Coordinates of C-alpha atoms and ligand atoms in Angstrom, one line a residue:
X27 CA 19.5 -8.4 -10.1
X28 CA 19.3 -7.6 -6.3
X29 CA 20.1 -3.9 -5.7
X30 CA 18.9 -3.4 -2.1
X31 CA 19.2 -5.2 1.2
X32 CA 16.8 -4.0 3.9
X33 CA 18.0 -6.6 6.4
X34 CA 16.2 -9.2 8.4
X35 CA 12.5 -8.3 8.7
X36 CA 9.4 -9.8 10.4
X37 CA 6.0 -10.1 8.7
X38 CA 4.7 -6.6 8.6
X39 CA 1.1 -7.0 9.6
X40 CA 1.6 -9.6 12.3
X41 CA 1.6 -7.6 15.5
X42 CA 2.9 -9.7 18.5
X43 CA 0.8 -9.7 21.6
X44 CA 3.8 -10.1 23.9
X45 CA 7.5 -9.0 23.7
X46 CA 8.5 -12.6 24.1
X47 CA 6.4 -13.9 21.1
X48 CA 8.6 -15.7 18.5
X49 CA 8.4 -14.1 15.0
X50 CA 9.1 -15.5 11.6
X51 CA 11.9 -13.4 9.9
X52 CA 13.1 -13.2 6.3
X53 CA 15.7 -11.2 4.5
X54 CA 14.1 -8.3 2.6
X55 CA 16.1 -8.1 -0.7
X56 CA 14.8 -6.0 -3.6
X57 CA 15.2 -7.2 -7.2
X58 CA 15.2 -5.5 -10.6
X59 CA 14.3 -7.7 -13.5
X60 CA 16.4 -6.5 -16.4
X61 CA 14.1 -8.1 -19.0
X62 CA 10.8 -6.4 -18.1
X63 CA 11.8 -3.8 -15.5
X64 CA 9.7 -5.4 -12.8
X65 CA 10.7 -4.5 -9.2
X66 CA 9.9 -7.2 -6.7
X67 CA 10.9 -8.5 -3.3
X68 CA 13.2 -11.6 -3.7
X69 CA 11.4 -13.8 -1.1
X70 CA 7.8 -14.1 -2.2
X71 CA 5.1 -15.5 0.1
X72 CA 1.9 -17.2 -0.8
X73 CA -1.3 -15.3 0.0
X74 CA -2.5 -17.9 2.5
X75 CA 0.6 -17.3 4.6
X76 CA -0.2 -13.6 5.0
X77 CA -3.9 -12.9 4.5
X78 CA -5.6 -14.8 7.2
X79 CA -8.6 -14.6 9.6
X80 CA -7.0 -12.0 11.9
X81 CA -5.7 -9.5 9.3
X82 CA -5.4 -6.1 11.0
X83 CA -5.6 -3.6 8.1
X84 CA -8.8 -1.7 7.5
X85 CA -9.1 0.5 4.5
X86 CA -11.8 2.7 6.1
X87 CA -9.5 3.7 9.0
X88 CA -8.6 7.1 7.4
X89 CA -10.8 9.8 6.1
X90 CA -8.4 10.4 3.2
X91 CA -9.0 6.8 1.8
X92 CA -12.8 6.9 2.4
X93 CA -12.9 10.2 0.5
X94 CA -10.7 8.9 -2.3
X95 CA -12.9 5.8 -2.9
X96 CA -16.1 7.8 -2.7
X97 CA -14.9 10.2 -5.4
X98 CA -13.8 7.3 -7.6
X99 CA -17.2 5.6 -7.2
X100 CA -19.0 8.8 -8.3
X101 CA -16.7 9.0 -11.3
X102 CA -17.3 5.4 -12.3
X103 CA -21.1 5.9 -12.0
X104 CA -21.0 8.9 -14.3
X105 CA -18.5 7.5 -16.8
X106 CA -19.7 4.0 -17.3
X107 CA -23.4 3.4 -17.6
X108 CA -23.3 -0.4 -17.2
X109 CA -21.7 -1.1 -13.9
X110 CA -21.9 -4.7 -12.8
X111 CA -18.8 -4.5 -10.7
X112 CA -16.4 -6.9 -9.1
X113 CA -13.7 -5.9 -6.6
X114 CA -10.7 -8.0 -5.9
X115 CA -9.6 -7.4 -2.3
X116 CA -12.6 -5.4 -1.1
X117 CA -11.3 -5.2 2.5
X118 CA -14.0 -3.6 4.7
X119 CA -16.1 -2.4 1.8
X120 CA -14.8 1.1 1.7
X121 CA -15.3 1.3 -2.1
X122 CA -18.2 -1.2 -2.8
X123 CA -20.4 0.4 -0.2
X124 CA -21.0 3.2 -2.7
X125 CA -22.6 0.8 -5.3
X126 CA -25.9 -1.0 -5.7
X127 CA -25.6 -4.2 -3.6
X128 CA -27.4 -6.2 -6.3
X129 CA -24.8 -5.4 -9.0
X130 CA -21.6 -5.8 -7.1
X131 CA -19.5 -8.6 -5.7
X132 CA -16.4 -8.4 -3.5
X133 CA -13.6 -10.9 -3.0
X134 CA -11.8 -10.7 0.4
X135 CA -9.8 -13.7 1.7
X136 CA -9.4 -12.3 5.3
X137 CA -12.6 -13.5 7.1
X138 CA -12.5 -10.9 9.9
X139 CA -12.2 -8.1 7.3
X140 CA -14.8 -9.7 4.9
X141 CA -17.2 -9.7 7.8
X142 CA -17.0 -5.9 8.1
X143 CA -18.0 -5.7 4.4
X144 CA -20.8 -8.2 4.8
X145 CA -22.1 -6.1 7.7
X146 CA -22.6 -3.3 5.2
X147 CA -24.8 -5.6 3.1
X148 CA -22.1 -6.2 0.5
X149 CA -22.0 -9.6 -1.3
X150 CA -18.6 -11.0 -0.5
X151 CA -16.8 -14.2 -1.2
X152 CA -14.1 -15.0 1.4
X153 CA -11.6 -16.4 -1.1
X154 CA -8.2 -15.9 -2.7
X155 CA -8.2 -14.6 -6.2
X156 CA -7.4 -17.5 -8.5
X157 CA -8.3 -18.8 -12.0
X158 CA -10.6 -21.5 -10.4
X159 CA -12.4 -18.8 -8.4
X160 CA -13.0 -16.7 -11.6
X161 CA -14.6 -19.7 -13.3
X162 CA -16.8 -20.4 -10.3
X163 CA -17.9 -16.8 -10.3
X164 CA -18.5 -16.8 -14.1
X165 CA -20.8 -19.8 -13.8
X166 CA -22.8 -18.2 -11.0
X167 CA -22.8 -14.5 -11.9
X168 CA -21.7 -14.2 -15.5
X169 CA -19.1 -11.7 -16.7
X170 CA -18.5 -8.2 -15.3
X171 CA -18.3 -4.8 -17.0
X172 CA -16.0 -3.3 -14.3
X173 CA -13.3 -5.0 -12.3
X174 CA -11.7 -2.9 -9.7
X175 CA -8.7 -3.6 -7.4
X176 CA -6.8 -1.3 -5.1
X177 CA -3.5 -2.2 -3.5
X178 CA -4.1 -5.9 -4.0
X179 CA -2.7 -7.2 -7.3
X180 CA 0.8 -6.3 -6.2
X181 CA 0.3 -8.5 -3.2
X182 CA -0.3 -11.7 -5.2
X183 CA 2.7 -13.7 -6.3
X184 CA 1.4 -15.2 -9.6
X185 CA 0.6 -12.3 -11.8
X186 CA 0.0 -14.5 -14.8
X187 CA -2.8 -16.3 -13.0
X188 CA -4.2 -12.9 -11.7
X189 CA -4.6 -11.5 -15.2
X190 CA -5.7 -14.8 -16.7
X191 CA -8.5 -15.0 -14.1
X192 CA -9.4 -11.3 -14.8
X193 CA -9.6 -12.0 -18.6
X194 CA -11.8 -14.9 -17.9
X195 CA -14.6 -12.8 -16.4
X196 CA -14.1 -9.3 -17.8
X197 CA -16.7 -8.5 -20.6
X198 CA -15.0 -8.0 -24.0
X199 CA -15.8 -4.3 -23.7
X200 CA -15.4 -4.2 -19.9
X201 CA -12.9 -2.1 -18.0
X202 CA -10.3 -3.1 -15.5
X203 CA -9.3 -0.4 -13.0
X204 CA -6.3 -1.0 -10.8
X205 CA -4.4 1.2 -8.5
X206 CA -1.1 0.6 -6.7
X207 CA 1.9 2.6 -5.4
X208 CA 3.9 4.2 -8.2
X209 CA 7.5 3.2 -8.6
X210 CA 8.4 6.7 -9.8
X211 CA 7.0 8.3 -6.7
X212 CA 8.7 5.7 -4.5
X213 CA 12.0 6.5 -6.1
X214 CA 11.5 10.3 -5.9
X215 CA 10.5 10.1 -2.2
X216 CA 13.1 7.5 -1.2
X217 CA 10.2 5.6 0.2
X218 CA 12.0 2.3 0.7
X219 CA 9.4 1.5 3.3
X220 CA 6.9 0.6 0.5
X221 CA 8.8 -2.7 0.5
X222 CA 7.6 -5.4 2.9
X223 CA 6.5 -9.0 2.7
X224 CA 3.0 -8.0 1.4
X225 CA 4.2 -5.7 -1.3
X226 CA 5.6 -8.3 -3.6
X227 CA 5.7 -6.0 -6.6
X228 CA 5.9 -2.2 -7.1
X229 CA 4.7 -1.4 -10.6
X230 CA 5.7 1.3 -13.0
X231 CA 3.7 2.0 -16.2
X232 CA 6.6 0.5 -18.1
X233 CA 6.7 -2.8 -16.3
X234 CA 2.9 -3.2 -15.8
X235 CA 2.3 -2.6 -19.5
X236 CA 4.8 -5.4 -20.4
X237 CA 3.0 -7.8 -18.0
X238 CA -0.4 -6.9 -19.4
X239 CA 0.8 -7.4 -23.0
X240 CA 1.2 -11.1 -22.4
X241 CA -2.5 -11.2 -21.5
X242 CA -3.7 -9.1 -24.4
X243 CA -4.7 -6.3 -22.0
X244 CA -3.8 -2.6 -22.6
X245 CA -3.5 0.5 -20.4
X246 CA -5.6 3.1 -22.2
X247 CA -5.6 5.8 -19.5
X248 CA -4.0 6.5 -16.1
X249 CA -4.1 9.0 -13.3
X250 CA -1.4 9.9 -10.8
X251 CA -3.2 10.0 -7.4
X252 CA -2.1 10.9 -3.9
X253 CA -3.2 7.6 -2.3
X254 CA -0.6 5.7 -0.2
X255 CA 2.1 8.3 -0.8
X256 CA 1.7 8.4 -4.6
X257 CA -0.1 5.8 -6.7
X258 CA -1.2 5.3 -10.2
X259 CA -4.7 4.4 -11.2
X260 CA -4.7 2.5 -14.5
X261 CA -7.7 2.1 -16.8
X262 CA -7.2 -1.1 -18.8
X263 CA -9.2 -2.9 -21.5
X264 CA -8.9 -6.0 -23.6
X265 CA -6.7 -5.1 -26.6
X266 CA -8.6 -4.0 -29.6
X267 CA -7.3 -1.9 -32.5
X268 CA -10.0 0.6 -32.0
X269 CA -8.9 1.6 -28.5
X270 CA -7.1 4.9 -28.3
X271 CA -4.3 5.7 -25.9
X272 CA -4.8 8.8 -23.8
X273 CA -2.1 11.5 -23.6
X274 CA -1.6 10.7 -19.9
X275 CA -0.3 7.3 -20.8
X276 CA 2.3 8.7 -23.3
X277 CA 3.3 11.4 -20.8
X278 CA 3.8 8.8 -18.0
X279 CA 5.9 6.6 -20.4
X280 CA 8.1 9.5 -21.3
X281 CA 8.5 10.6 -17.6
X282 CA 9.5 7.1 -16.5
X283 CA 12.0 6.7 -19.3
X284 CA 13.4 10.2 -18.5
X285 CA 13.8 9.1 -14.8
X286 CA 15.5 5.9 -15.8
X287 CA 13.0 3.4 -14.4
X288 CA 14.1 0.9 -17.1
X289 CA 17.8 1.1 -16.0
X290 CA 19.5 -0.8 -13.2
X291 CA 21.8 2.3 -12.4
X292 CA 18.7 4.3 -11.3
X293 CA 18.1 1.7 -8.6
X294 CA 21.8 1.5 -7.6
X295 CA 21.7 5.3 -7.0
X296 CA 18.4 4.8 -5.0
X297 CA 20.1 2.2 -2.8
X298 CA 22.8 4.8 -1.9
X299 CA 20.1 7.3 -1.0
X300 CA 18.4 4.7 1.2
X301 CA 21.6 3.9 3.1
X302 CA 22.1 7.7 3.6
X303 CA 18.5 8.0 4.8
X304 CA 19.2 5.3 7.4
X305 CA 22.3 7.0 8.7
X306 CA 20.5 10.4 8.9
X307 CA 17.4 8.9 10.6
X308 CA 19.4 7.2 13.3
X309 CA 21.5 10.3 14.0
X310 CA 18.4 12.5 14.2
X311 CA 16.8 10.2 16.8
X312 CA 20.0 10.0 18.7
X313 CA 20.4 13.7 18.8
X314 CA 16.8 14.2 20.0
X315 CA 17.2 11.6 22.7
X316 CA 20.5 13.2 23.8
X317 CA 18.5 16.4 24.4
X318 CA 16.2 14.4 26.7
X319 CA 13.1 14.7 24.6
X320 CA 10.4 12.2 24.2
X321 CA 9.6 10.6 20.8
X322 CA 6.5 8.5 20.1
X323 CA 5.3 6.9 16.8
X324 CA 2.2 8.0 14.9
X325 CA 0.5 5.3 12.9
X326 CA 1.8 1.7 13.5
X327 CA 2.0 1.0 9.8
X328 CA 3.5 -1.9 7.9
X329 CA 5.8 0.7 6.3
X330 CA 7.1 1.8 9.7
X331 CA 7.9 -1.9 10.4
X332 CA 10.4 -1.8 7.5
X333 CA 12.0 1.4 8.7
X334 CA 12.3 0.4 12.4
X335 CA 13.8 -3.0 11.6
X336 CA 16.1 -1.7 8.9
X337 CA 17.3 1.1 11.1
X338 CA 17.2 -1.0 14.3
X339 CA 15.1 1.5 16.2
X340 CA 13.8 0.1 19.5
X341 CA 11.8 1.5 22.4
X342 CA 15.1 3.1 23.6
X343 CA 14.3 5.8 21.0
X344 CA 10.6 5.6 20.3
X345 CA 8.6 5.0 23.6
X346 CA 5.4 3.7 21.9
X347 CA 3.2 4.1 18.9
X348 CA -0.4 5.5 18.6
X349 CA -2.8 3.8 16.2
X350 CA -6.5 4.1 15.7
X351 CA -6.9 0.5 14.6
X352 CA -8.4 -1.6 17.4
X353 CA -6.7 -4.8 16.0
X354 CA -3.2 -3.2 16.5
X355 CA -3.7 -1.6 19.9
X356 CA -2.1 -3.2 23.0
X357 CA 0.2 -5.2 20.8
X358 CA 3.8 -4.5 19.6
X359 CA 5.5 -3.3 16.5
X360 CA 6.8 -6.5 14.8
X361 CA 10.5 -7.2 15.2
X362 CA 11.5 -4.2 17.4
X363 CA 8.6 -4.8 19.9
X364 CA 7.7 -1.1 20.5
X365 CA 4.3 -1.0 22.3
X366 CA 1.2 0.2 20.4
X367 CA -1.4 2.2 22.3
X368 CA -4.9 3.4 21.6
X369 CA -4.7 6.8 19.9
X370 CA -5.3 10.0 21.8
X371 CA -4.8 13.5 20.6
X372 CA -1.2 14.6 20.8
X373 CA -0.4 17.0 23.7
X374 CA 2.9 18.7 24.5
X375 CA 2.7 17.5 28.1
X376 CA 3.4 13.9 27.1
X377 CA 5.3 14.1 23.8
X378 CA 7.9 16.4 22.1
X379 CA 8.3 14.6 18.8
X380 CA 6.0 12.2 16.8
X381 CA 7.6 10.0 14.1
X382 CA 5.2 9.8 11.2
X383 CA 4.7 6.0 10.5
X384 CA 1.7 7.0 8.4
X385 CA 3.5 9.7 6.5
X386 CA 1.1 9.1 3.6
X387 CA -1.7 10.7 5.7
X388 CA 0.4 13.6 6.7
X389 CA -2.2 16.2 5.7
X390 CA -5.0 14.5 7.6
X391 CA -2.8 14.0 10.6
X392 CA -1.5 17.6 10.7
X393 CA -5.1 18.9 10.5
X394 CA -6.1 16.7 13.4
X395 CA -3.1 17.7 15.5
X396 CA -3.2 21.4 14.8
X397 CA -3.2 22.3 18.5
X398 CA -0.1 20.2 19.1
X399 CA 1.6 22.0 16.2
X400 CA 0.5 25.4 17.6
X401 CA 2.1 24.4 21.0
X402 CA 5.4 23.8 19.1
X403 CA 5.0 20.1 19.0
X404 CA 7.1 18.5 16.3
X405 CA 6.9 15.6 13.9
X406 CA 9.7 13.5 12.4
X407 CA 9.5 12.1 8.9
X408 CA 12.0 10.1 6.9
X409 CA 10.2 11.1 3.6
X410 CA 11.8 12.3 1.3
X411 CA 14.7 12.5 3.7
X412 CA 14.9 12.4 7.6
X413 CA 13.8 15.8 9.0
X414 CA 11.9 17.5 11.7
X415 CA 8.5 19.2 10.8
X416 CA 7.6 22.0 11.1
Ligands
LIG506 P1 -1.2 2.6 5.9 O1 -0.3 3.8 5.8 O2 -0.6 1.3 5.7 O3 -2.5 2.8 5.1 O4 -1.7 2.5 7.5 C1 -2.2 3.6 8.2 C2 -2.2 3.3 9.7 O5 -2.1 4.5 10.4 C3 -3.4 2.5 10.1 O6 -3.0 1.6 11.1 C4 -4.2 3.6 10.8 C5 -3.1 4.6 11.3 N1 -3.6 6.0 11.4 C6 -3.7 6.5 12.7 O7 -3.4 5.9 13.7 N2 -4.1 7.8 12.8 C7 -4.5 8.6 11.7 O8 -4.9 9.7 11.8 C8 -4.4 7.9 10.4 C9 -4.7 8.7 9.2 C10 -3.9 6.6 10.3

């Protein structure tokens, strides 16, 4: 059942080099599956249409993410003695660089990004995650005690194949750790910008546990973490009567039911809040511009692409974006074609308001821009509702 229409959207991580570049567009409709509660985008794209040799996203680009993966690595090393580890979607090696190179293997289909991992000495296969690949890996490397995947599984259309392939090479006593944005946090924050062509699914505990059931996999523990504006890290094992559920699992289940994540009406109410958010956001930008103030964007994120295209915000409102990623600089925001420039520290002499495209790194950004804030520089965020900060 479709409950939300976010309009005509371009591919989020394909940054045009020129304003005249032609872009592929698709209608971003969001679906609630009444049977299993899975939330997904209606039009699903194959991985090879998106994750290619010039993919611009680097996980190491923020201190926050580096720190989060370092902490998790330490935890894994302490908790699990055997750690022959496989990572699905290892990006630039931000997580695997913390492990012994001999006992770890990364999968990363984007060759430009895989190269960054390889430069760190990590063993990487430049491949898409498929059942065939898992068999090839099993023949060469055997099974793994730990399989990790962050913000990747939800990007792959065929979840049955994903988990069948995982089952194929996970030790019977091994652990699967996955983390992805939390549907409950998305709903609470009105974070409709978590939806774009790459985020095919947004999991809740309720929906993921149903998908895993089919594959004889069980969530035994979970943690709510701050990553990407609120995610859940799930600890999953092959189903076995001896495995005990942690209280955090039961707590999350209760919370999600209490917040109606299994009911269509919850998403219909969410849709109304999203439409209100759009109105408020556009009015806020109009008001600021009518006062002759200058607005720029901070963080040329895929999320911002959804917001700008849904709200139809062009360079009439936001002059340009700053981003620290070299692959994004001197290009344009997809669809709305707002220029992206190399980041420099914010100064009141060239900006009055900065729209937080990377709202999920708000704390890191505010810390970095404390002089701008002291000089009465302002930010704009649409999360949880459009407002000026501070
Ligand atoms: P994400 O929200 O999809 O992880 O993307 C974050 C983007 O924001 C990425 O392109 C890097 C950019 N960024 C900055 O430009 N400055 C910053 O201080 C931070 C934390 C991120």
